[in-house]
């Protein structure tokens, strides 16, 4: 039956076209964003997981920055200790030379005094962003953030300070300077081991971030090859739907021709 009031064909064609346009909009959004799940309405479970994982990668990025800062602090202290050890070795040599008969002890004492002053100066200036692990007053341990797990406090490591500024105070003999030198070497070894750990943790954190990013991609990234093919198919369907609706709407015009004499 043909009716002027109800065009069933046009209704069907319009519903089909609306569905095609909706699917086309979804596909175009996926191509534009590169994601098949970009909002909670796309897939609430995947969106929630991806959002939590992105929070974790953001926190791990902050951990990486903290590790970089910590490595710089330790590197500053390590370099200062290395230089101080070299100066202390010279002091040992001076004390040995001073014990040789016929030497100018006053001149050697002056050199020793200057070398000790250099060690003190090295300790006072081994500062990075306000953190100095080697001076007597204001020196502090290095507290470094090393990791993060959701729902837990960040993990940290503490590298003890070493009072290099006062290391040679009262050291007026070869034995005393040797003892101070061994203490410096121990402190340098401790800081060096800590820096190795920090560098290793930084590399691991970088790999962990990459791993989480890949996991997020598996959940929410769109398959661009698939979406491209789907876009072409939906555009064809849209064109056919428009044509079908046009044909359905023209049926009433055809009906009018029956009443023309």
Coordinates of C-alpha atoms in Angstrom, one line a residue:
X1 CA 0.0 0.0 0.0
X2 CA 1.2 3.5 -0.9
X3 CA 0.4 6.3 1.5
X4 CA 0.9 10.1 1.5
X5 CA 0.9 10.2 5.3
X6 CA 3.4 7.4 6.1
X7 CA 6.5 6.8 4.1
X8 CA 7.9 3.6 5.5
X9 CA 10.7 3.4 3.0
X10 CA 11.9 6.9 3.9
X11 CA 11.8 5.9 7.6
X12 CA 13.9 2.8 7.0
X13 CA 16.3 4.7 4.9
X14 CA 16.6 7.5 7.5
X15 CA 17.3 5.0 10.3
X16 CA 19.9 3.3 8.3
X17 CA 21.6 6.6 7.4
X18 CA 21.5 7.7 11.0
X19 CA 23.2 4.5 12.1
X20 CA 25.8 4.9 9.4
X21 CA 26.5 8.5 10.4
X22 CA 26.9 7.5 14.0
X23 CA 29.4 4.7 13.1
X24 CA 31.2 7.1 10.8
X25 CA 31.5 9.7 13.6
X26 CA 33.0 7.0 15.9
X27 CA 35.5 6.0 13.2
X28 CA 36.5 9.6 12.4
X29 CA 37.1 10.2 16.1
X30 CA 39.3 7.1 16.3
X31 CA 41.3 8.3 13.3
X32 CA 41.6 11.9 14.7
X33 CA 42.7 10.8 18.3
X34 CA 44.5 7.5 17.4
X35 CA 42.5 5.9 20.2
X36 CA 39.6 3.4 20.1
X37 CA 38.9 4.2 23.8
X38 CA 39.3 7.9 24.4
X39 CA 36.4 8.5 26.9
X40 CA 34.8 6.4 29.6
X41 CA 31.7 6.0 27.4
X42 CA 33.8 4.1 24.8
X43 CA 34.7 1.3 27.2
X44 CA 34.5 2.2 30.9
X45 CA 36.7 -0.7 32.1
X46 CA 39.5 -0.1 29.6
X47 CA 39.3 3.7 30.1
X48 CA 39.6 3.3 33.9
X49 CA 42.6 0.9 33.6
X50 CA 44.4 3.2 31.1
X51 CA 43.8 6.3 33.2
X52 CA 45.3 4.6 36.3
X53 CA 48.3 3.4 34.2
X54 CA 48.8 6.9 32.8
X55 CA 48.8 8.2 36.4
X56 CA 51.5 5.6 37.2
X57 CA 53.7 6.6 34.2
X58 CA 53.4 10.3 35.2
X59 CA 54.6 9.5 38.7
X60 CA 57.4 7.3 37.3
X61 CA 58.4 10.2 35.2
X62 CA 58.8 12.3 38.4
X63 CA 60.8 9.4 39.9
X64 CA 63.1 9.6 36.8
X65 CA 63.7 13.3 37.4
X66 CA 64.4 12.6 41.1
X67 CA 66.9 9.9 40.2
X68 CA 68.6 12.3 37.8
X69 CA 68.8 14.9 40.5
X70 CA 70.1 12.4 43.0
X71 CA 72.7 11.1 40.5
X72 CA 73.9 14.7 40.1
X73 CA 74.2 15.2 43.8
X74 CA 76.2 12.0 44.2
X75 CA 78.4 12.8 41.2
X76 CA 79.2 16.2 42.7
X77 CA 80.2 14.6 46.0
X78 CA 82.1 11.8 44.3
X79 CA 84.1 14.3 42.1
X80 CA 84.9 16.4 45.2
X81 CA 86.1 13.4 47.2
X82 CA 88.3 12.2 44.3
X83 CA 90.0 15.6 44.2
X84 CA 90.3 15.7 48.0
X85 CA 91.9 12.2 47.9
X86 CA 94.5 13.4 45.4
X87 CA 95.3 16.4 47.6
X88 CA 95.5 14.2 50.7
X89 CA 98.0 11.9 48.9
X90 CA 100.1 14.9 48.2
X91 CA 99.9 15.7 52.0
X92 CA 101.1 12.2 52.8
X93 CA 104.1 12.7 50.4
X94 CA 104.9 16.0 52.1
X95 CA 104.9 14.5 55.6
X96 CA 107.2 11.7 54.3
X97 CA 109.5 14.4 52.7
X98 CA 109.4 16.4 55.9
X99 CA 110.9 13.5 57.9
X100 CA 113.9 13.5 55.6
X101 CA 116.9 15.2 57.3
X102 CA 118.1 18.5 55.8
X103 CA 114.7 19.4 54.3
X104 CA 113.1 22.9 54.7
X105 CA 110.4 21.9 57.1
X106 CA 109.0 25.4 57.3
X107 CA 108.4 25.4 53.5
X108 CA 106.9 22.0 53.6
X109 CA 104.6 22.9 56.5
X110 CA 103.4 25.9 54.5
X111 CA 102.6 23.6 51.5
X112 CA 100.8 21.2 53.8
X113 CA 98.7 24.0 55.3
X114 CA 97.7 25.1 51.8
X115 CA 96.8 21.6 50.7
X116 CA 94.6 21.1 53.8
X117 CA 93.0 24.4 53.0
X118 CA 92.2 23.2 49.5
X119 CA 90.6 20.1 50.9
X120 CA 88.4 22.2 53.2
X121 CA 87.5 24.5 50.2
X122 CA 86.6 21.4 48.1
X123 CA 84.3 20.2 50.8
X124 CA 82.6 23.6 51.2
X125 CA 82.0 24.0 47.5
X126 CA 80.8 20.5 46.7
X127 CA 77.2 21.9 46.5
X128 CA 74.5 20.9 44.1
X129 CA 71.1 22.6 44.3
X130 CA 71.6 23.4 47.9
X131 CA 72.7 19.9 48.9
X132 CA 76.2 19.4 50.2
X133 CA 77.2 16.0 51.6
X134 CA 80.7 16.9 52.6
X135 CA 80.8 20.1 54.7
X136 CA 80.7 20.2 58.5
X137 CA 78.0 22.8 59.0
X138 CA 74.9 22.4 56.8
X139 CA 76.1 19.1 55.3
X140 CA 73.3 16.6 54.8
X141 CA 72.7 13.1 53.6
X142 CA 71.3 12.6 50.1
X143 CA 67.7 11.3 50.2
X144 CA 66.7 10.1 46.8
X145 CA 63.3 8.9 45.5
X146 CA 63.9 5.6 43.7
X147 CA 60.4 4.2 42.9
X148 CA 56.7 4.4 43.0
X149 CA 53.8 2.0 43.3
X150 CA 50.1 3.0 43.2
X151 CA 48.6 3.2 46.6
X152 CA 51.9 3.2 48.4
X153 CA 54.5 5.9 49.5
X154 CA 57.4 6.4 47.1
X155 CA 60.4 4.3 47.9
X156 CA 63.6 6.2 48.8
X157 CA 67.3 5.5 49.5
X158 CA 69.5 7.5 51.8
X159 CA 73.3 8.0 51.2
X160 CA 75.0 9.2 54.4
X161 CA 77.0 12.4 54.5
X162 CA 80.7 12.5 55.1
X163 CA 82.4 15.3 56.9
X164 CA 85.3 16.0 54.5
X165 CA 85.7 19.5 55.8
X166 CA 86.9 18.2 59.1
X167 CA 88.6 15.1 57.9
X168 CA 92.2 16.5 58.2
X169 CA 91.6 18.5 61.4
X170 CA 94.3 17.6 63.8
X171 CA 96.0 15.2 61.3
X172 CA 99.6 16.3 61.8
X173 CA 101.4 13.0 61.2
X174 CA 101.8 10.6 58.4
X175 CA 99.8 8.0 60.3
X176 CA 96.9 10.4 61.0
X177 CA 96.7 11.6 57.4
X178 CA 96.8 7.9 56.2
X179 CA 93.9 7.2 58.5
X180 CA 92.0 10.2 57.1
X181 CA 92.8 9.1 53.6
X182 CA 91.4 5.6 54.2
X183 CA 88.2 7.2 55.5
X184 CA 87.9 9.4 52.4
X185 CA 88.4 6.3 50.2
X186 CA 85.7 4.4 52.1
X187 CA 83.3 7.4 51.7
X188 CA 84.1 7.7 48.0
X189 CA 83.4 3.9 47.5
X190 CA 80.1 4.2 49.3
X191 CA 79.0 7.2 47.3
X192 CA 80.2 5.5 44.0
X193 CA 78.2 2.4 44.8
X194 CA 75.1 4.4 45.5
X195 CA 75.5 6.3 42.2
X196 CA 75.8 3.0 40.3
X197 CA 72.5 1.9 42.0
X198 CA 70.8 5.2 41.1
X199 CA 72.0 4.9 37.4
X200 CA 70.7 1.3 37.3
X201 CA 67.4 2.3 38.9
X202 CA 67.0 5.1 36.4
X203 CA 67.5 2.8 33.4
X204 CA 65.0 0.3 34.9
X205 CA 62.4 3.1 35.5
X206 CA 62.8 4.2 31.9
X207 CA 62.1 0.6 30.7
X208 CA 59.2 0.3 33.1
X209 CA 57.6 3.5 31.7
X210 CA 58.0 2.1 28.2
X211 CA 56.4 -1.2 29.2
X212 CA 53.4 0.5 30.8
X213 CA 53.0 2.7 27.7
X214 CA 52.8 -0.4 25.5
X215 CA 50.2 -1.8 27.9
X216 CA 48.1 1.3 27.6
X217 CA 48.4 1.1 23.8
X218 CA 47.1 -2.5 23.8
X219 CA 44.0 -1.3 25.6
X220 CA 43.1 2.0 23.9
X221 CA 45.0 2.5 20.7
X222 CA 43.1 2.2 17.5
X223 CA 44.2 -0.1 14.6
X224 CA 44.7 2.6 12.0
X225 CA 44.7 0.2 9.1
X226 CA 41.4 -1.3 10.2
X227 CA 39.9 2.1 10.9
X228 CA 41.0 3.5 7.5
X229 CA 39.3 0.6 5.7
X230 CA 36.2 1.0 7.9
X231 CA 36.1 4.7 7.1
X232 CA 36.1 4.1 3.3
X233 CA 33.3 1.5 3.8
X234 CA 31.2 3.8 5.9
X235 CA 31.6 6.7 3.5
X236 CA 30.3 4.5 0.7
X237 CA 27.4 3.4 3.0
X238 CA 26.6 7.0 3.8
X239 CA 26.4 7.9 0.1
X240 CA 24.2 4.9 -0.6
X241 CA 22.0 5.8 2.4
X242 CA 21.6 9.4 1.1
X243 CA 20.7 8.0 -2.3
X244 CA 18.2 5.5 -0.8
X245 CA 16.6 8.3 1.3
X246 CA 16.3 10.5 -1.8
X247 CA 14.6 7.7 -3.7
X248 CA 12.2 6.9 -0.8
X249 CA 11.3 10.6 -0.6
X250 CA 10.6 10.9 -4.3
X251 CA 8.0 8.1 -4.2
X252 CA 5.4 10.7 -3.1
X253 CA 6.2 12.8 -6.1
X254 CA 5.6 9.7 -8.3
X255 CA 2.2 9.2 -6.6
X256 CA 1.2 12.7 -7.6
X257 CA 1.7 12.0 -11.2
X258 CA -1.2 9.4 -11.0
X259 CA -3.6 12.3 -10.4
X260 CA -2.5 14.4 -13.3
X261 CA -4.9 14.3 -16.2

